[in-house]
mmCIF file of C-alpha atoms in Angstrom:
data_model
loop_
_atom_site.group_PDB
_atom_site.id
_atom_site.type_symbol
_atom_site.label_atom_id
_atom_site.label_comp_id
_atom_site.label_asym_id
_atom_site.label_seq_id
_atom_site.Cartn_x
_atom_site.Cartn_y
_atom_site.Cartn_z
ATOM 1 C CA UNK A 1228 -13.747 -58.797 -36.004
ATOM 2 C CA UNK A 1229 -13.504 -55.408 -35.643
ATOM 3 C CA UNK A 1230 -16.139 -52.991 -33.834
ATOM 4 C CA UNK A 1231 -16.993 -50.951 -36.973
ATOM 5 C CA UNK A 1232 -17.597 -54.014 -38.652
ATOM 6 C CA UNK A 1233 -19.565 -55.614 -36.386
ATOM 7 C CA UNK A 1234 -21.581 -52.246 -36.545
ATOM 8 C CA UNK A 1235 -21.903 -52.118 -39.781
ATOM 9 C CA UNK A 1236 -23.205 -55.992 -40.261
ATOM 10 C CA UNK A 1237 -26.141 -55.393 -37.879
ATOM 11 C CA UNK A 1238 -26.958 -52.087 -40.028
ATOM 12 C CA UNK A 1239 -26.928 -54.584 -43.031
ATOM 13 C CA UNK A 1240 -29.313 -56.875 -40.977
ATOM 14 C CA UNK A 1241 -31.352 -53.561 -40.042
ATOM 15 C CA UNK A 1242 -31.461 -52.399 -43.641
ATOM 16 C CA UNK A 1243 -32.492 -55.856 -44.852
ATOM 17 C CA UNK A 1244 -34.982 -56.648 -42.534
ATOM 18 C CA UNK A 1245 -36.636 -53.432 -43.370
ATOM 19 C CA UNK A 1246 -39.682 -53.277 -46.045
ATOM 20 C CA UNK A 1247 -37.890 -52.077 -48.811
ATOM 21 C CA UNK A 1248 -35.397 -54.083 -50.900
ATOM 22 C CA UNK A 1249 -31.619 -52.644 -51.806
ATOM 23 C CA UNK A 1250 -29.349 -53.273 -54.544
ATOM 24 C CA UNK A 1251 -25.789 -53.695 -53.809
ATOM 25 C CA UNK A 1252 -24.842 -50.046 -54.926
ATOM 26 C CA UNK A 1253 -27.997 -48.438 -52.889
ATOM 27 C CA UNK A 1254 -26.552 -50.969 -49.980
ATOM 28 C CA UNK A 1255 -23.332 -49.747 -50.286
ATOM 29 C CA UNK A 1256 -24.515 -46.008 -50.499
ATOM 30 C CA UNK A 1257 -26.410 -46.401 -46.958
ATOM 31 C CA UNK A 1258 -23.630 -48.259 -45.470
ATOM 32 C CA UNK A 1259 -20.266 -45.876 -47.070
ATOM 33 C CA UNK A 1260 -18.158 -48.343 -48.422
ATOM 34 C CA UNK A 1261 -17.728 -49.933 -51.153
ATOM 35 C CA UNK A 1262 -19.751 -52.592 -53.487
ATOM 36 C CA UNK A 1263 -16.668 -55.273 -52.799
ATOM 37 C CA UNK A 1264 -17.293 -54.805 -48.685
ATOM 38 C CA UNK A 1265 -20.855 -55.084 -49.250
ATOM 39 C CA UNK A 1266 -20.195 -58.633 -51.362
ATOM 40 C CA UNK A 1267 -17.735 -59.592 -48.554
ATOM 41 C CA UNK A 1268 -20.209 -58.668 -45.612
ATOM 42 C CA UNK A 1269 -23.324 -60.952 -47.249
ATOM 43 C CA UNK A 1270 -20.677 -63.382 -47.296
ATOM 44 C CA UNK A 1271 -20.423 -63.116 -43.699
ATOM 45 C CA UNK A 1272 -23.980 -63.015 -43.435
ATOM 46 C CA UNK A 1273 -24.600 -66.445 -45.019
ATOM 47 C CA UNK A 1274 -21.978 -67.938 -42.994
ATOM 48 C CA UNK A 1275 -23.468 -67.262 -40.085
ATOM 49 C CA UNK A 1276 -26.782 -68.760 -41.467
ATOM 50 C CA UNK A 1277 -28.682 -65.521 -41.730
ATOM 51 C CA UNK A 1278 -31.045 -66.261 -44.740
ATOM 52 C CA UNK A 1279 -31.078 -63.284 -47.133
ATOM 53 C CA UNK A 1280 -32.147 -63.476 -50.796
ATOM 54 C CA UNK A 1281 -31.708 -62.076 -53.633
ATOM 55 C CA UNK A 1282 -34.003 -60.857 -56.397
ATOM 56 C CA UNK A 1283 -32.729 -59.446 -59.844
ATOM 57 C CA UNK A 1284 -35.684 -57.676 -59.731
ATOM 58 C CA UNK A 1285 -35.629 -55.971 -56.452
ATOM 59 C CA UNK A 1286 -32.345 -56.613 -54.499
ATOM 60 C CA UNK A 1287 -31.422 -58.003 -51.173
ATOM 61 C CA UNK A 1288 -33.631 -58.845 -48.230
ATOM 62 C CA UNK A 1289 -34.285 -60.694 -45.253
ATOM 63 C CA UNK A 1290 -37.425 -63.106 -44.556
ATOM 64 C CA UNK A 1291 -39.540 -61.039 -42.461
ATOM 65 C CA UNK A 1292 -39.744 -63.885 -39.935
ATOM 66 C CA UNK A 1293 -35.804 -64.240 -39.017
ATOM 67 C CA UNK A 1294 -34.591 -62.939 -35.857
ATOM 68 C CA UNK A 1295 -31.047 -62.818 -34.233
ATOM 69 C CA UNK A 1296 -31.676 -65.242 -31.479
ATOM 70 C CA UNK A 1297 -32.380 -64.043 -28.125
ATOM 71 C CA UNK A 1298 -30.739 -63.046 -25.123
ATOM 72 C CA UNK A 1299 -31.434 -65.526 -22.139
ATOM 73 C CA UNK A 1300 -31.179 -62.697 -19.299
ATOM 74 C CA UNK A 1301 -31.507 -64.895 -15.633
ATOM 75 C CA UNK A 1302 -33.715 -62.701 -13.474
ATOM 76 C CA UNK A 1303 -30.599 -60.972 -11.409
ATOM 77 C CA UNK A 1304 -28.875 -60.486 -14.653
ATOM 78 C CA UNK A 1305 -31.818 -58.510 -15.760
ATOM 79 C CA UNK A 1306 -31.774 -56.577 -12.746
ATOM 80 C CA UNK A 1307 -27.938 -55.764 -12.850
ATOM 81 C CA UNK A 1308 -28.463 -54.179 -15.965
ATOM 82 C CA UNK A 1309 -31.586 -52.288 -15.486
ATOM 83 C CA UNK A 1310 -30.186 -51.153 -12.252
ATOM 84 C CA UNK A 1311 -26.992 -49.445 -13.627
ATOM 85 C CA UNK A 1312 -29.047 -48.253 -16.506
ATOM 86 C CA UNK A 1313 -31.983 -46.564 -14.923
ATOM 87 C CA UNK A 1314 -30.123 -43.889 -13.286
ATOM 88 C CA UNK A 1315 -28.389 -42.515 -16.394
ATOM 89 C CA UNK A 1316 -32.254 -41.152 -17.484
ATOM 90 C CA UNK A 1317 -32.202 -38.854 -14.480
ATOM 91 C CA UNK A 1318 -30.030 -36.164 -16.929
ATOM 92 C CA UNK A 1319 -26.311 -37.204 -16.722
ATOM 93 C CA UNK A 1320 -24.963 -36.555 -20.255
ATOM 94 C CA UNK A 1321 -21.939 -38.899 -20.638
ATOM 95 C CA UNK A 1322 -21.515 -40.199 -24.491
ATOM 96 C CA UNK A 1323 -23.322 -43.945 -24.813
ATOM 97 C CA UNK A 1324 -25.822 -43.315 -21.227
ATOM 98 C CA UNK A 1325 -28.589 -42.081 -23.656
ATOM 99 C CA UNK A 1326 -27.592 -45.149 -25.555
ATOM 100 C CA UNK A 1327 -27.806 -47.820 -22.544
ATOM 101 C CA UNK A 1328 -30.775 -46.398 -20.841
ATOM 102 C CA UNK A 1329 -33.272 -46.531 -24.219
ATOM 103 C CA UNK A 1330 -31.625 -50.299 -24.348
ATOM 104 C CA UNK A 1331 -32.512 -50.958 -20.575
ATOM 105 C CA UNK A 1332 -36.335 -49.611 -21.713
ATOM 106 C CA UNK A 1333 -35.907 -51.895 -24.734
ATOM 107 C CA UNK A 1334 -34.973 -54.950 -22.013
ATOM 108 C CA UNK A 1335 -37.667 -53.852 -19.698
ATOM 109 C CA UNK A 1336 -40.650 -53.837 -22.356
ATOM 110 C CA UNK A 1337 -39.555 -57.373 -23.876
ATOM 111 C CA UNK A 1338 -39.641 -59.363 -20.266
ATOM 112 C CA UNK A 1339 -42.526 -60.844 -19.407
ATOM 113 C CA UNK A 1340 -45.107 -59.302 -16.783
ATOM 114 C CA UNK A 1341 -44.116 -61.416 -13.947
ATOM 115 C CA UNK A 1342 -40.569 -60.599 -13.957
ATOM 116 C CA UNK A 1343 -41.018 -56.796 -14.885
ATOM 117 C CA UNK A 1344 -43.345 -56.244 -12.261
ATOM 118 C CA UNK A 1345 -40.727 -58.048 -9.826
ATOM 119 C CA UNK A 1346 -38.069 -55.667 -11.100
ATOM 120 C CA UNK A 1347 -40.164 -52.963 -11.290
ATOM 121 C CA UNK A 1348 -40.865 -53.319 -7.176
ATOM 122 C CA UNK A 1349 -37.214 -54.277 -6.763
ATOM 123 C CA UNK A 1350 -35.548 -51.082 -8.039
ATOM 124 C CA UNK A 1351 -37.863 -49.344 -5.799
ATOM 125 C CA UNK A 1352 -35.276 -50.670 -3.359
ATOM 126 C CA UNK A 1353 -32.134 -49.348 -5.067
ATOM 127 C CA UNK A 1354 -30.003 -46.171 -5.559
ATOM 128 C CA UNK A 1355 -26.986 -45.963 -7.493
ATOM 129 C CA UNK A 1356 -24.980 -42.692 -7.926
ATOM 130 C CA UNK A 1357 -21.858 -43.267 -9.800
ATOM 131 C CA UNK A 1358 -20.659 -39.731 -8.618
ATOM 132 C CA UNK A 1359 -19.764 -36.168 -10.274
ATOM 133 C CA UNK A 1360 -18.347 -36.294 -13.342
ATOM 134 C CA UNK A 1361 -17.547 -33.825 -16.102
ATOM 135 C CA UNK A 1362 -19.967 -32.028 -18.539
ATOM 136 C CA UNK A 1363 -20.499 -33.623 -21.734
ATOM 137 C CA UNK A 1364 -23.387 -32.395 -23.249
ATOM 138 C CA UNK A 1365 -23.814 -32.320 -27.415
ATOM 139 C CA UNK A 1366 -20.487 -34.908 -27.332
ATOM 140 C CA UNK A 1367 -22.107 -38.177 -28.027
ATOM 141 C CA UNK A 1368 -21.719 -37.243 -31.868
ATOM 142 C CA UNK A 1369 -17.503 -36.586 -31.480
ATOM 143 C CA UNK A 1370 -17.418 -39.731 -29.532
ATOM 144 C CA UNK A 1371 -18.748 -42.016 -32.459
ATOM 145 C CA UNK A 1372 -16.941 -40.329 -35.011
ATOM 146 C CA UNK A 1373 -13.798 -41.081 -32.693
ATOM 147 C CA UNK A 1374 -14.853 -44.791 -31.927
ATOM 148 C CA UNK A 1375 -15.241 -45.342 -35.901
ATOM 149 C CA UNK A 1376 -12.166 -43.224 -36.587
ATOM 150 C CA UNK A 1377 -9.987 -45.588 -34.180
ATOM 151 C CA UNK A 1378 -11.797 -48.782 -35.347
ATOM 152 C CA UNK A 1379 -10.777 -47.672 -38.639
ATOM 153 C CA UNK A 1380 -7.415 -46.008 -38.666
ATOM 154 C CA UNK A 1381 -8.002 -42.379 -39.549
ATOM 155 C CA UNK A 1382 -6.325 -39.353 -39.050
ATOM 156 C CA UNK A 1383 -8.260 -36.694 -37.289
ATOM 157 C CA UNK A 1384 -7.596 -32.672 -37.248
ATOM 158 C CA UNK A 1385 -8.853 -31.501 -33.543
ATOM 159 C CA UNK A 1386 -9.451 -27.950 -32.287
ATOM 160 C CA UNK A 1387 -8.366 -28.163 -28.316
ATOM 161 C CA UNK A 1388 -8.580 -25.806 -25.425
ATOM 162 C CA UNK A 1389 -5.346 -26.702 -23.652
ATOM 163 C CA UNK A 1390 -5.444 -25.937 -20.170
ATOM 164 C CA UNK A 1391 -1.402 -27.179 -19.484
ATOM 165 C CA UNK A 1392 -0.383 -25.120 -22.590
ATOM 166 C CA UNK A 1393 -3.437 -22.231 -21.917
ATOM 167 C CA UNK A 1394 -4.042 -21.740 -25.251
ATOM 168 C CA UNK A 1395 -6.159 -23.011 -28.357
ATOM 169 C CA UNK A 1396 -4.125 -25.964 -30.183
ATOM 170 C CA UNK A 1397 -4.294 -27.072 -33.707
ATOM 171 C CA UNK A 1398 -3.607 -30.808 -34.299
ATOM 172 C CA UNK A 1399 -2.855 -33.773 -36.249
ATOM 173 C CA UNK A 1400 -3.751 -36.327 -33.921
ATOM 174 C CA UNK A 1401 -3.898 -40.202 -34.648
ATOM 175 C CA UNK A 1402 -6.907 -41.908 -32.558
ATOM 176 C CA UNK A 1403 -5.954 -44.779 -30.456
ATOM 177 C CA UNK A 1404 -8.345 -45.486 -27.965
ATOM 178 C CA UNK A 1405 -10.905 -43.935 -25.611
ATOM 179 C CA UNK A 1406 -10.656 -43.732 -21.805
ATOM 180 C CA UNK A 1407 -12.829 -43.276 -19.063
ATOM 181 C CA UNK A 1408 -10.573 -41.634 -16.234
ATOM 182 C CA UNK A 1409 -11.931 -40.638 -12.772
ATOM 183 C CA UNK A 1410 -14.854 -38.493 -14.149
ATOM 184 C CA UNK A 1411 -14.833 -37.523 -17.797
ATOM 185 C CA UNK A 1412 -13.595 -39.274 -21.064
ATOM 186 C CA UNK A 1413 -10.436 -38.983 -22.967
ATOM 187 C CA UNK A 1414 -9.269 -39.806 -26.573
ATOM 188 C CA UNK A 1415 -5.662 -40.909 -25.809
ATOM 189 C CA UNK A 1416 -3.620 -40.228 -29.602
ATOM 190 C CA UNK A 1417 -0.557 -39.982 -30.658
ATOM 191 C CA UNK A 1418 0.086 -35.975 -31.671
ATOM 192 C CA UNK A 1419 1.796 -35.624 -34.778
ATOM 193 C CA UNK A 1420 2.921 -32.257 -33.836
ATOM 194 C CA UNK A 1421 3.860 -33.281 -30.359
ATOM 195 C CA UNK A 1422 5.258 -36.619 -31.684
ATOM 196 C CA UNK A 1423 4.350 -38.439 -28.098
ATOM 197 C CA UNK A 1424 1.182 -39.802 -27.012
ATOM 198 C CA UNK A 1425 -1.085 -37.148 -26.105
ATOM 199 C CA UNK A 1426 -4.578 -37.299 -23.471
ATOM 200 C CA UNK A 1427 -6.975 -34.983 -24.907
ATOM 201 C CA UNK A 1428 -10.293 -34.511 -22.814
ATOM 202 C CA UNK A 1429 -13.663 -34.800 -25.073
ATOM 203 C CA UNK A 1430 -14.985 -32.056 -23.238
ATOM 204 C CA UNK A 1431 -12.644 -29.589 -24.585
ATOM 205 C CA UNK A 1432 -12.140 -30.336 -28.217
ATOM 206 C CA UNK A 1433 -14.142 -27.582 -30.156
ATOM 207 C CA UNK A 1434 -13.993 -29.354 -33.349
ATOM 208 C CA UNK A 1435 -13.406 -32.760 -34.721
ATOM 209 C CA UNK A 1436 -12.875 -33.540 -38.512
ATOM 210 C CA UNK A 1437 -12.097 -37.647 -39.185
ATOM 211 C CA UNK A 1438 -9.507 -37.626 -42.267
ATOM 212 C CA UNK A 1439 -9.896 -39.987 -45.102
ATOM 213 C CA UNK A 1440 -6.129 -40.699 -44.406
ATOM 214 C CA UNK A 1441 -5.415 -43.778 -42.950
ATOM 215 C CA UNK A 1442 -2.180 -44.115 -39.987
ATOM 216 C CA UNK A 1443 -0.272 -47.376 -38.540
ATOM 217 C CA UNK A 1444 -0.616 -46.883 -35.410
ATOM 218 C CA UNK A 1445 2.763 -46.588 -33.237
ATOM 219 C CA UNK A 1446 4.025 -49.612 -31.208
ATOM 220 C CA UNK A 1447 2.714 -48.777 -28.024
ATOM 221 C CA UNK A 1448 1.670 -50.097 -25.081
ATOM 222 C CA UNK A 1449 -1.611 -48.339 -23.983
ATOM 223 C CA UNK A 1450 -2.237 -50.517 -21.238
ATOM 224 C CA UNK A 1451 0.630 -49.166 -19.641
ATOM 225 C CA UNK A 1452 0.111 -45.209 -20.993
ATOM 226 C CA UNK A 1453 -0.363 -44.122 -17.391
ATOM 227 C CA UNK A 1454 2.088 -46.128 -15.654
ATOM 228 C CA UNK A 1455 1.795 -46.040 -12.120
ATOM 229 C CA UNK A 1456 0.521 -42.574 -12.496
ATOM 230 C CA UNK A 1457 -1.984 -42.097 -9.550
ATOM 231 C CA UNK A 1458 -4.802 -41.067 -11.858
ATOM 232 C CA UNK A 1459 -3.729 -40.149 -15.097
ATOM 233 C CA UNK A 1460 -0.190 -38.101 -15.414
ATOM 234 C CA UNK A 1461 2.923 -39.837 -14.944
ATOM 235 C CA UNK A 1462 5.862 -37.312 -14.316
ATOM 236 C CA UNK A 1463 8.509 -39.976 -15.015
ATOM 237 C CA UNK A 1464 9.671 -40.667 -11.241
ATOM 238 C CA UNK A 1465 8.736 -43.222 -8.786
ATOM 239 C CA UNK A 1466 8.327 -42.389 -5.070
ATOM 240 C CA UNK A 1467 7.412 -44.908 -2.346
ATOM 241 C CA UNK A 1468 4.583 -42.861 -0.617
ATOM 242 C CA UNK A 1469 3.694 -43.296 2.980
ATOM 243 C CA UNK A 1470 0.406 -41.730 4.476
ATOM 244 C CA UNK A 1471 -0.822 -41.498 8.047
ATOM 245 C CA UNK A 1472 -4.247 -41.056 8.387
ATOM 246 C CA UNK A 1473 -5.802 -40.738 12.119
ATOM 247 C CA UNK A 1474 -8.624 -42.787 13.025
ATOM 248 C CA UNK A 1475 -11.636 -40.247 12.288
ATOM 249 C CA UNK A 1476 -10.860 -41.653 8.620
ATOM 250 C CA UNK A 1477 -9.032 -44.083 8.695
ATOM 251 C CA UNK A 1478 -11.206 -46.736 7.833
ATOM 252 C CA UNK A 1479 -12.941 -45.246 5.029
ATOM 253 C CA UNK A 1480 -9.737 -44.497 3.758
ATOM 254 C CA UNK A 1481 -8.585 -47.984 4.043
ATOM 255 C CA UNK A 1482 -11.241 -49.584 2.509
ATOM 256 C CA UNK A 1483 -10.497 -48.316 -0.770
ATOM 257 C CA UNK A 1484 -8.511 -49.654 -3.680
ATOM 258 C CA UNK A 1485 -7.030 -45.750 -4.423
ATOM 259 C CA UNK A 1486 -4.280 -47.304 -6.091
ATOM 260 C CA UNK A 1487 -2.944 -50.657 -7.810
ATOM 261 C CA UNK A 1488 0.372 -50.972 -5.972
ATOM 262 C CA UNK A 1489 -1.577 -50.049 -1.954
ATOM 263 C CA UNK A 1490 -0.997 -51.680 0.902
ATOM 264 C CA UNK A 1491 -2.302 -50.707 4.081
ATOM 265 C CA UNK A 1492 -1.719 -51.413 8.421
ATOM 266 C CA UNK A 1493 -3.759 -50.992 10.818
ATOM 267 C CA UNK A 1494 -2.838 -49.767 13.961
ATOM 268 C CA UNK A 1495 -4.142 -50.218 17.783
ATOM 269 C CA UNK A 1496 -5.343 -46.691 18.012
ATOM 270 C CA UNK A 1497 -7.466 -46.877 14.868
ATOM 271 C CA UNK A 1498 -5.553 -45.155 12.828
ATOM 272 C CA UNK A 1499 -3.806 -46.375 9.686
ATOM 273 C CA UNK A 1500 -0.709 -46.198 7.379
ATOM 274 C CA UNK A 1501 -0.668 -46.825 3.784
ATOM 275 C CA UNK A 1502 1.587 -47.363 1.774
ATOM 276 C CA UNK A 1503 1.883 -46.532 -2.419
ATOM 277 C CA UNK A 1504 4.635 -46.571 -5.348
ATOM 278 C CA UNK A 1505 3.086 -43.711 -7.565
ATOM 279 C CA UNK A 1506 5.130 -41.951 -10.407
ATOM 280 C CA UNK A 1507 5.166 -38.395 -9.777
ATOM 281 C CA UNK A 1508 3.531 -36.598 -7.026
ATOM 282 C CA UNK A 1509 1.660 -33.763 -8.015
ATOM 283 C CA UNK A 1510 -1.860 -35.496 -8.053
ATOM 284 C CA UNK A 1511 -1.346 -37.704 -4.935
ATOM 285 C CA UNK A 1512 -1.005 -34.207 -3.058
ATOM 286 C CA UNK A 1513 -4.180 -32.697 -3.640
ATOM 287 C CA UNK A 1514 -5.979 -35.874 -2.608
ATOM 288 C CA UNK A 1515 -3.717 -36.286 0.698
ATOM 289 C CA UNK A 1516 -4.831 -32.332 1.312
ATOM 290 C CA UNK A 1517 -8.938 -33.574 0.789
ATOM 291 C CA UNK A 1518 -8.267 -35.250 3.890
ATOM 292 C CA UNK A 1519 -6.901 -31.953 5.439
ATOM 293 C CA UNK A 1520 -5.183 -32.549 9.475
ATOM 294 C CA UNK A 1521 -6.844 -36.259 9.705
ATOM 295 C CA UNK A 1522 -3.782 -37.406 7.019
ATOM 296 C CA UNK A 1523 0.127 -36.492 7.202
ATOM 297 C CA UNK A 1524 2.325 -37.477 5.000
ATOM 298 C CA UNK A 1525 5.366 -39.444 6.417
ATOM 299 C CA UNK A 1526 7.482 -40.023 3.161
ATOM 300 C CA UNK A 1527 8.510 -38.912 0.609
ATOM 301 C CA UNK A 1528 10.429 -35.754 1.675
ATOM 302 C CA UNK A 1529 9.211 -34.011 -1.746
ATOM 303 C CA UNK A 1530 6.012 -35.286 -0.925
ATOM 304 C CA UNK A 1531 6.144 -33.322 2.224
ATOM 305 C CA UNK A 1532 7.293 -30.395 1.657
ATOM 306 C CA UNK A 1533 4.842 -30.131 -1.487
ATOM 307 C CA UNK A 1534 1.777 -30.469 0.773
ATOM 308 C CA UNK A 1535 3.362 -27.971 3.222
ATOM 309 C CA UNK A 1536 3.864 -25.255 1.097
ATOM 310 C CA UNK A 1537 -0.126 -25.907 -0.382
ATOM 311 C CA UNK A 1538 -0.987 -25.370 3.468
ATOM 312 C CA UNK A 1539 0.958 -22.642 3.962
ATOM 313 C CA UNK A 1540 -0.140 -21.069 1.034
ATOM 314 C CA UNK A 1541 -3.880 -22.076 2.089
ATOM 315 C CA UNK A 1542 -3.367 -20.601 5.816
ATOM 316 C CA UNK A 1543 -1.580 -17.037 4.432
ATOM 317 C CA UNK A 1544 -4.640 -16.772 2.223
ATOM 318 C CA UNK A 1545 -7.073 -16.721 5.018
ATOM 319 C CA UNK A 1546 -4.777 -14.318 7.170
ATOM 320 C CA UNK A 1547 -4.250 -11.861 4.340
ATOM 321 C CA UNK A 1548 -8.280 -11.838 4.524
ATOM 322 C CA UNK A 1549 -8.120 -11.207 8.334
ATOM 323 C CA UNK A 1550 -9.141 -14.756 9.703
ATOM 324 C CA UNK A 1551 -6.674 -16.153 12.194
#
């Protein structure tokens, strides 16, 4: 079943559970589809033994006393989720944290005393920072409209602020899925104008209008979109990257999964090699250079040289400024 469907059924539920009674055309009216969906959606509904009724009369409700059954939350699943929920009230802006942290309230209002005073005293005891991220502010409307636009198959017309191409683009663009890369979201699409798959940051589409026209999507393999990319831009070439990094940072270098095809050695001294196959090599150098003289890059030769002429640029900066 898909997600605007399943949306869509609990706004039926919603609707029907309310005080007020709706005829099929009103129901259809809230929900913006047709009378036929609506007849195929109670259908679902009675399948799935949720008792609404009909009155000539009136129209369609649900007995006040009928609830969706309840979540059985253990005590450290309750926890997890209040945990990685809290923090997104402290002002971070991402599309669906307003979303998850008024349903962590929700959670935390239902429990009973006990436990929320046990969870209350036991977040006291934990921090969670998931890290910078983008701006995203006034975006959580463009990112439904894209989630029911994918779900549903329809051509969108965005206004984008292309930083590669530094200028403002016009598109056709046909919505395949939404990603979460690094630290901001983006809608990857296939560009009609382009006629390639296209990533398109949220934060810098101006304007979004979803299309009544409907698209097949292309046969493509999104899972594999970014390859072995190290983030998120292939450049169609595969180098087998080897760092050095001395032992200052070594191990907090080490300890982390930076990439799906890593590998790293230890060495006697402390320090450590790893070891990558990345396609392209443009965004692996600017995170070897974050390490600065504690990492050197051993191969690739392009890999080399690019980092070399970043520090040499870097270091003729500086001594155009008068610093030696």
């Amino acid at each position: 079943m898909s997600i605007s469907r399943v949306h869509r059924l609990l706004k039926l539920i919603t609707l029907l559970q309310s005080s007020a009674s709706f005829t099929a055309d009103e129901l259809a009216r809230e929900l913006e589809v047709s009378k036929r969906t609506i007849f195929r959606d109670l259908n679902m509904l009675e399948l799935a033994n949720i008792p609404y009724h009909f009155d000539p009369q009136r129209g369609y409700t649900i007995g006040r006393h009928f609830f969706l059954p309840p979540v059985n939350l253990t005590l450290g699943e309750a926890l997890a989720v209040l945990l990685l929920a809290g923090p997104l009230r402290s002002g971070k802006d991402l599309p669906m944290m307003g979303n998850a942290s008024r349903a962590a309230m929700k959670l935390e209002s239902v429990l009973p005393p006990a436990i929320r005073q046990h969870i209350g005293d036991s977040m006291a005891n934990f921090s969670y920072d998931a890290g910078p991220v983008s701006r995203h502010h006034g975006l959580d409307q463009d990112f439904e409209n894209l989630s029911k636009a994918i779900a549903e198959r329809r051509l969108c017309r965005i206004v984008y602020i292309s930083f590669f191409e530094r200028k403002q683009l016009e598109l056709e663009v046909q919505p395949l899925r939404l990603s979460f890369v690094a630290r901001a979201w983006y809608l990857i699409a296939w560009s009609v104008s382009h006629k390639q798959v296209r990533t398109f940051k949220l934060g810098r589409i101006r304007k979004l209008t979803v299309t009544q026209q409907t698209f097949v999507p292309p046969d493509i393999d999104l899972d594999e979109h970014f390859g072995q990319a190290w983030a998120m831009i292939p450049e169609g070439r595969l180098y087998d990257v080897h760092v050095h990094f001395e032992p200052k940072v070594a191990g907090n270098v080490a300890e982390v999964q930076w990439h799906p095809s890593q590998k790293a050695q230890f060495n006697d001294d402390g320090s450590a090699d790893l070891y990558f196959r990345v396609d392209g090599i443009g965004e692996i150098s600017w995170w070897v250079m974050g390490y600065g003289d504690q990492a050197r890059v051993v191969a690739p030769p392009e890999l080399r040289q690019r980092v070399a002429q970043i520090a040499g640029a870097m270091l003729a900066q500086y001594q155009r400024e008068g610093l030696q």
